[in-house]
């Protein structure tokens, strides 16, 4: 088993690791997540019913209103925030969201994370260095 390394731009510093939860879709904050359990509740989202709490959330980015950052901030206050965030599309909603969530966050990767990282992979996010290390579980 070999590790895969991706490089990008760290937005919120720190180091965290955990199981990856991956979606190519953007996530709506207001009405799309239930912050008490860190669960996606957006009815048409592919992750509906799944929890991002303590996981490395790999996703396209934020969609919807400016309430996005508020929902993720509440997930942090309730102890159900993701361990880290890796995303591909920057906008003001996600910029504020990663800051108030206080978790390591990386974007602008040198490779498409959706082609490298799968749900269930173990991912270490070092946002201080802009580095992600992906370890696949043994099969």
mmCIF file of N, CA and C in Angstrom:
data_model
loop_
_atom_site.group_PDB
_atom_site.id
_atom_site.type_symbol
_atom_site.label_atom_id
_atom_site.label_comp_id
_atom_site.label_asym_id
_atom_site.label_seq_id
_atom_site.Cartn_x
_atom_site.Cartn_y
_atom_site.Cartn_z
ATOM 1 N N UNK A 1 0.853 -1.165 0.000
ATOM 2 C CA UNK A 1 0.000 0.000 0.000
ATOM 3 C C UNK A 1 0.905 1.237 0.000
ATOM 4 N N UNK A 2 0.655 2.156 -0.934
ATOM 5 C CA UNK A 2 1.467 3.367 -0.990
ATOM 6 C C UNK A 2 0.595 4.596 -0.778
ATOM 7 N N UNK A 3 1.216 5.628 -0.258
ATOM 8 C CA UNK A 3 0.512 6.875 -0.017
ATOM 9 C C UNK A 3 0.531 7.728 -1.282
ATOM 10 N N UNK A 4 -0.490 8.553 -1.425
ATOM 11 C CA UNK A 4 -0.559 9.532 -2.501
ATOM 12 C C UNK A 4 -0.492 10.903 -1.856
ATOM 13 N N UNK A 5 0.329 11.791 -2.403
ATOM 14 C CA UNK A 5 0.505 13.127 -1.850
ATOM 15 C C UNK A 5 -0.028 14.158 -2.841
ATOM 16 N N UNK A 6 -0.839 15.074 -2.349
ATOM 17 C CA UNK A 6 -1.340 16.199 -3.134
ATOM 18 C C UNK A 6 -0.845 17.479 -2.485
ATOM 19 N N UNK A 7 -0.620 18.487 -3.300
ATOM 20 C CA UNK A 7 -0.196 19.787 -2.795
ATOM 21 C C UNK A 7 -1.232 20.830 -3.179
ATOM 22 N N UNK A 8 -1.413 21.808 -2.298
ATOM 23 C CA UNK A 8 -2.381 22.863 -2.566
ATOM 24 C C UNK A 8 -2.104 24.074 -1.712
ATOM 25 N N UNK A 9 -3.116 24.900 -1.568
ATOM 26 C CA UNK A 9 -2.999 26.132 -0.801
ATOM 27 C C UNK A 9 -3.801 26.005 0.482
ATOM 28 N N UNK A 10 -3.126 26.125 1.599
ATOM 29 C CA UNK A 10 -3.800 26.073 2.886
ATOM 30 C C UNK A 10 -4.518 27.388 3.163
ATOM 31 N N UNK A 11 -5.742 27.290 3.655
ATOM 32 C CA UNK A 11 -6.519 28.488 3.987
ATOM 33 C C UNK A 11 -6.586 28.715 5.482
ATOM 34 N N UNK A 12 -6.840 27.666 6.212
ATOM 35 C CA UNK A 12 -6.837 27.707 7.671
ATOM 36 C C UNK A 12 -5.798 26.684 8.092
ATOM 37 N N UNK A 13 -4.824 27.125 8.858
ATOM 38 C CA UNK A 13 -3.714 26.266 9.215
ATOM 39 C C UNK A 13 -4.084 25.167 10.190
ATOM 40 N N UNK A 14 -3.141 24.282 10.368
ATOM 41 C CA UNK A 14 -3.303 23.171 11.286
ATOM 42 C C UNK A 14 -3.132 21.845 10.580
ATOM 43 N N UNK A 15 -3.103 20.805 11.387
ATOM 44 C CA UNK A 15 -2.951 19.443 10.883
ATOM 45 C C UNK A 15 -4.057 18.599 11.489
ATOM 46 N N UNK A 16 -4.718 17.823 10.659
ATOM 47 C CA UNK A 16 -5.755 16.903 11.134
ATOM 48 C C UNK A 16 -5.766 15.695 10.228
ATOM 49 N N UNK A 17 -6.317 14.615 10.731
ATOM 50 C CA UNK A 17 -6.450 13.428 9.900
ATOM 51 C C UNK A 17 -7.720 12.694 10.267
ATOM 52 N N UNK A 18 -8.165 11.895 9.319
ATOM 53 C CA UNK A 18 -9.373 11.131 9.550
ATOM 54 C C UNK A 18 -9.828 10.439 8.281
ATOM 55 N N UNK A 19 -10.935 9.748 8.409
ATOM 56 C CA UNK A 19 -11.543 9.068 7.272
ATOM 57 C C UNK A 19 -12.136 10.113 6.331
ATOM 58 N N UNK A 20 -11.956 9.905 5.034
ATOM 59 C CA UNK A 20 -12.487 10.834 4.039
ATOM 60 C C UNK A 20 -13.972 10.583 3.801
ATOM 61 N N UNK A 21 -14.709 11.674 3.623
ATOM 62 C CA UNK A 21 -16.087 11.645 3.149
ATOM 63 C C UNK A 21 -16.081 12.531 1.906
ATOM 64 N N UNK A 22 -16.320 11.928 0.741
ATOM 65 C CA UNK A 22 -16.096 12.597 -0.535
ATOM 66 C C UNK A 22 -17.392 12.759 -1.323
ATOM 67 N N UNK A 23 -17.577 13.949 -1.874
ATOM 68 C CA UNK A 23 -18.655 14.219 -2.819
ATOM 69 C C UNK A 23 -18.172 15.222 -3.847
ATOM 70 N N UNK A 24 -18.528 15.023 -5.093
ATOM 71 C CA UNK A 24 -18.213 15.981 -6.155
ATOM 72 C C UNK A 24 -19.185 17.162 -6.128
ATOM 73 N N UNK A 25 -20.200 17.089 -5.298
ATOM 74 C CA UNK A 25 -21.227 18.121 -5.237
ATOM 75 C C UNK A 25 -20.885 19.187 -4.201
ATOM 76 N N UNK A 26 -21.402 20.392 -4.435
ATOM 77 C CA UNK A 26 -21.337 21.441 -3.424
ATOM 78 C C UNK A 26 -22.360 21.112 -2.338
ATOM 79 N N UNK A 27 -22.158 21.648 -1.153
ATOM 80 C CA UNK A 27 -23.060 21.397 -0.033
ATOM 81 C C UNK A 27 -23.716 22.714 0.373
ATOM 82 N N UNK A 28 -25.011 22.680 0.562
ATOM 83 C CA UNK A 28 -25.749 23.840 1.052
ATOM 84 C C UNK A 28 -25.651 23.862 2.569
ATOM 85 N N UNK A 29 -25.394 25.030 3.138
ATOM 86 C CA UNK A 29 -25.299 25.136 4.594
ATOM 87 C C UNK A 29 -26.670 25.294 5.215
ATOM 88 N N UNK A 30 -27.314 26.394 4.933
ATOM 89 C CA UNK A 30 -28.644 26.680 5.483
ATOM 90 C C UNK A 30 -29.640 25.736 4.835
ATOM 91 N N UNK A 31 -30.186 24.819 5.612
ATOM 92 C CA UNK A 31 -31.140 23.840 5.087
ATOM 93 C C UNK A 31 -30.496 22.618 4.466
ATOM 94 N N UNK A 32 -29.173 22.597 4.407
ATOM 95 C CA UNK A 32 -28.478 21.459 3.811
ATOM 96 C C UNK A 32 -27.723 20.610 4.805
ATOM 97 N N UNK A 33 -27.438 21.177 5.987
ATOM 98 C CA UNK A 33 -26.750 20.415 7.027
ATOM 99 C C UNK A 33 -27.472 20.590 8.352
ATOM 100 N N UNK A 34 -27.376 19.583 9.162
ATOM 101 C CA UNK A 34 -27.930 19.612 10.512
ATOM 102 C C UNK A 34 -26.715 19.687 11.436
ATOM 103 N N UNK A 35 -26.423 20.875 11.973
ATOM 104 C CA UNK A 35 -25.162 21.066 12.687
ATOM 105 C C UNK A 35 -25.024 20.288 13.988
ATOM 106 N N UNK A 36 -26.115 19.913 14.620
ATOM 107 C CA UNK A 36 -26.015 19.193 15.895
ATOM 108 C C UNK A 36 -25.312 17.851 15.718
ATOM 109 N N UNK A 37 -25.545 17.199 14.587
ATOM 110 C CA UNK A 37 -24.934 15.888 14.338
ATOM 111 C C UNK A 37 -23.938 15.929 13.189
ATOM 112 N N UNK A 38 -23.758 17.112 12.581
ATOM 113 C CA UNK A 38 -22.838 17.206 11.455
ATOM 114 C C UNK A 38 -23.284 16.344 10.295
ATOM 115 N N UNK A 39 -24.550 16.396 10.024
ATOM 116 C CA UNK A 39 -25.126 15.495 9.020
ATOM 117 C C UNK A 39 -25.662 16.301 7.836
ATOM 118 N N UNK A 40 -25.482 15.757 6.629
ATOM 119 C CA UNK A 40 -26.042 16.357 5.424
ATOM 120 C C UNK A 40 -27.521 15.985 5.374
ATOM 121 N N UNK A 41 -28.387 17.008 5.270
ATOM 122 C CA UNK A 41 -29.833 16.748 5.219
ATOM 123 C C UNK A 41 -30.464 17.252 3.924
ATOM 124 N N UNK A 42 -29.660 17.785 3.037
ATOM 125 C CA UNK A 42 -30.152 18.255 1.742
ATOM 126 C C UNK A 42 -30.725 17.058 0.984
ATOM 127 N N UNK A 43 -32.024 17.081 0.718
ATOM 128 C CA UNK A 43 -32.738 15.892 0.254
ATOM 129 C C UNK A 43 -32.223 15.310 -1.057
ATOM 130 N N UNK A 44 -31.706 16.112 -1.941
ATOM 131 C CA UNK A 44 -31.238 15.590 -3.230
ATOM 132 C C UNK A 44 -29.722 15.414 -3.300
ATOM 133 N N UNK A 45 -29.059 15.575 -2.181
ATOM 134 C CA UNK A 45 -27.593 15.455 -2.157
ATOM 135 C C UNK A 45 -27.188 13.996 -2.037
ATOM 136 N N UNK A 46 -26.106 13.620 -2.690
ATOM 137 C CA UNK A 46 -25.659 12.224 -2.645
ATOM 138 C C UNK A 46 -25.206 11.783 -1.253
ATOM 139 N N UNK A 47 -24.881 12.726 -0.374
ATOM 140 C CA UNK A 47 -24.474 12.372 0.998
ATOM 141 C C UNK A 47 -25.614 12.479 2.007
ATOM 142 N N UNK A 48 -26.841 12.664 1.546
ATOM 143 C CA UNK A 48 -27.957 12.850 2.468
ATOM 144 C C UNK A 48 -27.966 11.741 3.527
ATOM 145 N N UNK A 49 -28.075 12.151 4.780
ATOM 146 C CA UNK A 49 -28.094 11.202 5.894
ATOM 147 C C UNK A 49 -26.727 10.852 6.450
ATOM 148 N N UNK A 50 -25.651 11.213 5.776
ATOM 149 C CA UNK A 50 -24.306 10.884 6.236
ATOM 150 C C UNK A 50 -23.732 12.026 7.076
ATOM 151 N N UNK A 51 -22.914 11.654 8.042
ATOM 152 C CA UNK A 51 -22.308 12.639 8.935
ATOM 153 C C UNK A 51 -20.868 12.927 8.524
ATOM 154 N N UNK A 52 -20.512 14.199 8.542
ATOM 155 C CA UNK A 52 -19.138 14.621 8.285
ATOM 156 C C UNK A 52 -18.372 14.837 9.589
ATOM 157 N N UNK A 53 -19.005 14.650 10.723
ATOM 158 C CA UNK A 53 -18.380 14.901 12.030
ATOM 159 C C UNK A 53 -17.093 14.094 12.173
ATOM 160 N N UNK A 54 -15.998 14.786 12.426
ATOM 161 C CA UNK A 54 -14.712 14.136 12.649
ATOM 162 C C UNK A 54 -14.061 13.566 11.406
ATOM 163 N N UNK A 55 -14.639 13.788 10.231
ATOM 164 C CA UNK A 55 -14.088 13.248 8.990
ATOM 165 C C UNK A 55 -13.422 14.363 8.196
ATOM 166 N N UNK A 56 -12.631 13.968 7.225
ATOM 167 C CA UNK A 56 -12.067 14.920 6.281
ATOM 168 C C UNK A 56 -13.085 15.055 5.155
ATOM 169 N N UNK A 57 -13.714 16.206 5.089
ATOM 170 C CA UNK A 57 -14.759 16.458 4.103
ATOM 171 C C UNK A 57 -14.115 16.951 2.820
ATOM 172 N N UNK A 58 -14.258 16.156 1.759
ATOM 173 C CA UNK A 58 -13.713 16.489 0.443
ATOM 174 C C UNK A 58 -14.921 16.772 -0.441
ATOM 175 N N UNK A 59 -15.033 18.017 -0.925
ATOM 176 C CA UNK A 59 -16.241 18.410 -1.640
ATOM 177 C C UNK A 59 -15.949 19.561 -2.584
ATOM 178 N N UNK A 60 -16.914 19.853 -3.447
ATOM 179 C CA UNK A 60 -16.735 20.928 -4.418
ATOM 180 C C UNK A 60 -16.637 22.281 -3.728
ATOM 181 N N UNK A 61 -17.536 22.544 -2.797
ATOM 182 C CA UNK A 61 -17.534 23.822 -2.099
ATOM 183 C C UNK A 61 -18.903 24.139 -1.529
ATOM 184 N N UNK A 62 -19.116 25.426 -1.268
ATOM 185 C CA UNK A 62 -20.350 25.886 -0.631
ATOM 186 C C UNK A 62 -21.325 26.392 -1.684
ATOM 187 N N UNK A 63 -22.601 26.158 -1.423
ATOM 188 C CA UNK A 63 -23.631 26.748 -2.278
ATOM 189 C C UNK A 63 -24.745 27.262 -1.379
ATOM 190 N N UNK A 64 -25.525 28.168 -1.934
ATOM 191 C CA UNK A 64 -26.646 28.698 -1.181
ATOM 192 C C UNK A 64 -26.345 30.067 -0.612
ATOM 193 N N UNK A 65 -26.949 30.334 0.514
ATOM 194 C CA UNK A 65 -26.897 31.665 1.112
ATOM 195 C C UNK A 65 -25.662 31.862 1.983
ATOM 196 N N UNK A 66 -25.573 33.048 2.527
ATOM 197 C CA UNK A 66 -24.471 33.343 3.446
ATOM 198 C C UNK A 66 -24.625 32.598 4.771
ATOM 199 N N UNK A 67 -25.745 31.910 4.965
ATOM 200 C CA UNK A 67 -25.941 31.089 6.155
ATOM 201 C C UNK A 67 -25.045 29.870 6.194
ATOM 202 N N UNK A 68 -24.347 29.586 5.114
ATOM 203 C CA UNK A 68 -23.452 28.428 5.043
ATOM 204 C C UNK A 68 -22.442 28.460 6.181
ATOM 205 N N UNK A 69 -21.781 29.577 6.323
ATOM 206 C CA UNK A 69 -20.750 29.665 7.357
ATOM 207 C C UNK A 69 -21.355 29.510 8.750
ATOM 208 N N UNK A 70 -22.568 30.020 8.955
ATOM 209 C CA UNK A 70 -23.225 29.897 10.254
ATOM 210 C C UNK A 70 -23.512 28.455 10.625
ATOM 211 N N UNK A 71 -23.931 27.651 9.669
ATOM 212 C CA UNK A 71 -24.237 26.245 9.953
ATOM 213 C C UNK A 71 -22.968 25.472 10.307
ATOM 214 N N UNK A 72 -21.876 25.733 9.597
ATOM 215 C CA UNK A 72 -20.634 25.029 9.906
ATOM 216 C C UNK A 72 -20.009 25.549 11.197
ATOM 217 N N UNK A 73 -20.184 26.836 11.485
ATOM 218 C CA UNK A 73 -19.734 27.379 12.764
ATOM 219 C C UNK A 73 -20.493 26.699 13.911
ATOM 220 N N UNK A 74 -21.803 26.537 13.736
ATOM 221 C CA UNK A 74 -22.597 25.849 14.765
ATOM 222 C C UNK A 74 -22.150 24.401 14.922
ATOM 223 N N UNK A 75 -21.780 23.727 13.826
ATOM 224 C CA UNK A 75 -21.303 22.344 13.956
ATOM 225 C C UNK A 75 -20.034 22.292 14.801
ATOM 226 N N UNK A 76 -19.175 23.304 14.667
ATOM 227 C CA UNK A 76 -17.971 23.361 15.512
ATOM 228 C C UNK A 76 -18.347 23.546 16.970
ATOM 229 N N UNK A 77 -19.268 24.474 17.245
ATOM 230 C CA UNK A 77 -19.687 24.723 18.620
ATOM 231 C C UNK A 77 -20.346 23.504 19.250
ATOM 232 N N UNK A 78 -20.984 22.684 18.438
ATOM 233 C CA UNK A 78 -21.687 21.492 18.935
ATOM 234 C C UNK A 78 -20.819 20.236 18.876
ATOM 235 N N UNK A 79 -19.554 20.385 18.495
ATOM 236 C CA UNK A 79 -18.637 19.253 18.484
ATOM 237 C C UNK A 79 -18.840 18.292 17.332
ATOM 238 N N UNK A 80 -19.444 18.743 16.246
ATOM 239 C CA UNK A 80 -19.703 17.832 15.128
ATOM 240 C C UNK A 80 -19.142 18.345 13.804
ATOM 241 N N UNK A 81 -18.142 19.211 13.873
ATOM 242 C CA UNK A 81 -17.525 19.743 12.658
ATOM 243 C C UNK A 81 -16.659 18.677 11.996
ATOM 244 N N UNK A 82 -16.371 18.852 10.714
ATOM 245 C CA UNK A 82 -15.397 17.954 10.090
ATOM 246 C C UNK A 82 -14.022 18.165 10.721
ATOM 247 N N UNK A 83 -13.166 17.160 10.615
ATOM 248 C CA UNK A 83 -11.796 17.286 11.115
ATOM 249 C C UNK A 83 -10.998 18.243 10.241
ATOM 250 N N UNK A 84 -11.301 18.251 8.945
ATOM 251 C CA UNK A 84 -10.633 19.121 7.974
ATOM 252 C C UNK A 84 -11.531 19.230 6.752
ATOM 253 N N UNK A 85 -11.249 20.243 5.920
ATOM 254 C CA UNK A 85 -11.998 20.429 4.679
ATOM 255 C C UNK A 85 -11.028 20.558 3.509
ATOM 256 N N UNK A 86 -11.363 19.850 2.443
ATOM 257 C CA UNK A 86 -10.629 19.925 1.184
ATOM 258 C C UNK A 86 -11.675 20.233 0.128
ATOM 259 N N UNK A 87 -11.482 21.324 -0.613
ATOM 260 C CA UNK A 87 -12.501 21.684 -1.595
ATOM 261 C C UNK A 87 -11.864 22.282 -2.840
ATOM 262 N N UNK A 88 -12.666 22.355 -3.911
ATOM 263 C CA UNK A 88 -12.129 22.773 -5.204
ATOM 264 C C UNK A 88 -12.607 24.132 -5.669
ATOM 265 N N UNK A 89 -13.733 24.626 -5.191
ATOM 266 C CA UNK A 89 -14.285 25.885 -5.691
ATOM 267 C C UNK A 89 -14.367 26.916 -4.576
ATOM 268 N N UNK A 90 -13.591 27.976 -4.729
ATOM 269 C CA UNK A 90 -13.549 29.033 -3.716
ATOM 270 C C UNK A 90 -14.636 30.075 -3.984
ATOM 271 N N UNK A 91 -15.316 30.470 -2.922
ATOM 272 C CA UNK A 91 -16.214 31.622 -2.966
ATOM 273 C C UNK A 91 -16.245 32.237 -1.565
ATOM 274 N N UNK A 92 -16.945 33.338 -1.413
ATOM 275 C CA UNK A 92 -16.953 34.024 -0.110
ATOM 276 C C UNK A 92 -17.605 33.196 0.975
ATOM 277 N N UNK A 93 -18.608 32.380 0.612
ATOM 278 C CA UNK A 93 -19.289 31.549 1.616
ATOM 279 C C UNK A 93 -18.319 30.564 2.261
ATOM 280 N N UNK A 94 -17.564 29.867 1.434
ATOM 281 C CA UNK A 94 -16.659 28.860 1.998
ATOM 282 C C UNK A 94 -15.455 29.514 2.660
ATOM 283 N N UNK A 95 -14.997 30.648 2.146
ATOM 284 C CA UNK A 95 -13.867 31.336 2.778
ATOM 285 C C UNK A 95 -14.201 31.680 4.228
ATOM 286 N N UNK A 96 -15.355 32.281 4.445
ATOM 287 C CA UNK A 96 -15.776 32.602 5.806
ATOM 288 C C UNK A 96 -16.060 31.325 6.597
ATOM 289 N N UNK A 97 -16.660 30.344 5.954
ATOM 290 C CA UNK A 97 -17.010 29.092 6.632
ATOM 291 C C UNK A 97 -15.824 28.350 7.202
ATOM 292 N N UNK A 98 -14.729 28.248 6.437
ATOM 293 C CA UNK A 98 -13.575 27.520 6.959
ATOM 294 C C UNK A 98 -12.907 28.296 8.085
ATOM 295 N N UNK A 99 -12.964 29.614 8.018
ATOM 296 C CA UNK A 99 -12.370 30.416 9.093
ATOM 297 C C UNK A 99 -13.144 30.230 10.395
ATOM 298 N N UNK A 100 -14.480 30.310 10.352
ATOM 299 C CA UNK A 100 -15.255 30.199 11.589
ATOM 300 C C UNK A 100 -15.357 28.758 12.087
ATOM 301 N N UNK A 101 -15.129 27.795 11.210
ATOM 302 C CA UNK A 101 -15.170 26.387 11.633
ATOM 303 C C UNK A 101 -13.874 25.997 12.339
ATOM 304 N N UNK A 102 -12.789 26.717 12.066
ATOM 305 C CA UNK A 102 -11.494 26.481 12.732
ATOM 306 C C UNK A 102 -10.947 25.083 12.483
ATOM 307 N N UNK A 103 -11.062 24.591 11.255
ATOM 308 C CA UNK A 103 -10.459 23.304 10.923
ATOM 309 C C UNK A 103 -9.477 23.517 9.779
ATOM 310 N N UNK A 104 -8.427 22.698 9.701
ATOM 311 C CA UNK A 104 -7.503 22.830 8.581
ATOM 312 C C UNK A 104 -8.263 22.723 7.253
ATOM 313 N N UNK A 105 -7.915 23.613 6.325
ATOM 314 C CA UNK A 105 -8.607 23.632 5.036
ATOM 315 C C UNK A 105 -7.613 23.890 3.914
ATOM 316 N N UNK A 106 -7.777 23.151 2.819
ATOM 317 C CA UNK A 106 -6.891 23.260 1.659
ATOM 318 C C UNK A 106 -7.733 23.320 0.393
ATOM 319 N N UNK A 107 -7.286 24.142 -0.562
ATOM 320 C CA UNK A 107 -7.895 24.233 -1.884
ATOM 321 C C UNK A 107 -6.778 24.402 -2.918
ATOM 322 N N UNK A 108 -7.151 24.633 -4.173
ATOM 323 C CA UNK A 108 -6.200 24.852 -5.274
ATOM 324 C C UNK A 108 -5.156 23.742 -5.347
ATOM 325 N N UNK A 109 -5.634 22.512 -5.413
ATOM 326 C CA UNK A 109 -4.744 21.348 -5.417
ATOM 327 C C UNK A 109 -4.079 21.135 -6.776
ATOM 328 N N UNK A 110 -2.924 20.491 -6.749
ATOM 329 C CA UNK A 110 -2.187 20.216 -7.978
ATOM 330 C C UNK A 110 -2.778 19.048 -8.775
ATOM 331 N N UNK A 111 -3.703 18.323 -8.169
ATOM 332 C CA UNK A 111 -4.398 17.214 -8.834
ATOM 333 C C UNK A 111 -5.855 17.261 -8.435
ATOM 334 N N UNK A 112 -6.696 16.661 -9.258
ATOM 335 C CA UNK A 112 -8.129 16.611 -8.964
ATOM 336 C C UNK A 112 -8.348 15.677 -7.772
ATOM 337 N N UNK A 113 -8.792 16.210 -6.623
ATOM 338 C CA UNK A 113 -8.947 15.346 -5.446
ATOM 339 C C UNK A 113 -10.002 14.260 -5.647
ATOM 340 N N UNK A 114 -10.967 14.487 -6.533
ATOM 341 C CA UNK A 114 -12.021 13.501 -6.759
ATOM 342 C C UNK A 114 -11.519 12.297 -7.552
ATOM 343 N N UNK A 115 -10.373 12.430 -8.165
ATOM 344 C CA UNK A 115 -9.776 11.305 -8.884
ATOM 345 C C UNK A 115 -8.793 10.552 -8.002
ATOM 346 N N UNK A 116 -8.458 11.128 -6.858
ATOM 347 C CA UNK A 116 -7.443 10.537 -5.980
ATOM 348 C C UNK A 116 -8.041 10.032 -4.668
ATOM 349 N N UNK A 117 -8.938 10.808 -4.074
ATOM 350 C CA UNK A 117 -9.455 10.495 -2.738
ATOM 351 C C UNK A 117 -10.842 9.876 -2.848
ATOM 352 N N UNK A 118 -11.044 8.771 -2.152
ATOM 353 C CA UNK A 118 -12.353 8.114 -2.105
ATOM 354 C C UNK A 118 -12.840 8.079 -0.665
ATOM 355 N N UNK A 119 -14.148 8.075 -0.498
ATOM 356 C CA UNK A 119 -14.708 7.922 0.851
ATOM 357 C C UNK A 119 -14.137 6.652 1.470
ATOM 358 N N UNK A 120 -13.728 6.768 2.713
ATOM 359 C CA UNK A 120 -13.135 5.627 3.418
ATOM 360 C C UNK A 120 -11.619 5.657 3.440
ATOM 361 N N UNK A 121 -10.984 6.413 2.534
ATOM 362 C CA UNK A 121 -9.527 6.556 2.583
ATOM 363 C C UNK A 121 -9.153 7.290 3.870
ATOM 364 N N UNK A 122 -7.963 7.028 4.373
ATOM 365 C CA UNK A 122 -7.442 7.771 5.513
ATOM 366 C C UNK A 122 -6.668 8.956 4.956
ATOM 367 N N UNK A 123 -6.982 10.159 5.424
ATOM 368 C CA UNK A 123 -6.400 11.372 4.859
ATOM 369 C C UNK A 123 -5.805 12.230 5.965
ATOM 370 N N UNK A 124 -4.560 12.627 5.759
ATOM 371 C CA UNK A 124 -3.918 13.588 6.649
ATOM 372 C C UNK A 124 -3.853 14.922 5.909
ATOM 373 N N UNK A 125 -4.361 15.967 6.534
ATOM 374 C CA UNK A 125 -4.367 17.304 5.959
ATOM 375 C C UNK A 125 -3.414 18.173 6.774
ATOM 376 N N UNK A 126 -2.359 18.638 6.124
ATOM 377 C CA UNK A 126 -1.410 19.554 6.744
ATOM 378 C C UNK A 126 -1.566 20.897 6.023
ATOM 379 N N UNK A 127 -2.467 21.720 6.521
ATOM 380 C CA UNK A 127 -2.761 22.997 5.865
ATOM 381 C C UNK A 127 -1.638 24.009 6.066
ATOM 382 N N UNK A 128 -0.780 23.800 7.054
ATOM 383 C CA UNK A 128 0.370 24.689 7.234
ATOM 384 C C UNK A 128 1.338 24.557 6.062
ATOM 385 N N UNK A 129 1.469 23.341 5.556
ATOM 386 C CA UNK A 129 2.381 23.073 4.439
ATOM 387 C C UNK A 129 1.652 22.945 3.098
ATOM 388 N N UNK A 130 0.315 22.961 3.135
ATOM 389 C CA UNK A 130 -0.446 22.783 1.907
ATOM 390 C C UNK A 130 -0.308 21.382 1.341
ATOM 391 N N UNK A 131 -0.320 20.383 2.222
ATOM 392 C CA UNK A 131 -0.079 18.999 1.799
ATOM 393 C C UNK A 131 -1.163 18.065 2.319
ATOM 394 N N UNK A 132 -1.559 17.147 1.453
ATOM 395 C CA UNK A 132 -2.519 16.101 1.813
ATOM 396 C C UNK A 132 -1.874 14.765 1.516
ATOM 397 N N UNK A 133 -1.943 13.864 2.487
ATOM 398 C CA UNK A 133 -1.448 12.500 2.297
ATOM 399 C C UNK A 133 -2.628 11.558 2.396
ATOM 400 N N UNK A 134 -2.821 10.770 1.345
ATOM 401 C CA UNK A 134 -3.963 9.844 1.246
ATOM 402 C C UNK A 134 -3.441 8.430 1.386
ATOM 403 N N UNK A 135 -4.031 7.671 2.307
ATOM 404 C CA UNK A 135 -3.684 6.267 2.491
ATOM 405 C C UNK A 135 -4.942 5.445 2.275
ATOM 406 N N UNK A 136 -4.869 4.513 1.354
ATOM 407 C CA UNK A 136 -6.020 3.648 1.083
ATOM 408 C C UNK A 136 -5.996 2.478 2.057
ATOM 409 N N UNK A 137 -7.189 2.081 2.529
ATOM 410 C CA UNK A 137 -7.234 0.903 3.395
ATOM 411 C C UNK A 137 -6.800 -0.340 2.635
ATOM 412 N N UNK A 138 -6.178 -1.264 3.329
ATOM 413 C CA UNK A 138 -5.762 -2.524 2.701
ATOM 414 C C UNK A 138 -6.993 -3.301 2.261
ATOM 415 N N UNK A 139 -6.912 -3.910 1.077
ATOM 416 C CA UNK A 139 -8.045 -4.697 0.575
ATOM 417 C C UNK A 139 -7.786 -6.160 0.642
#
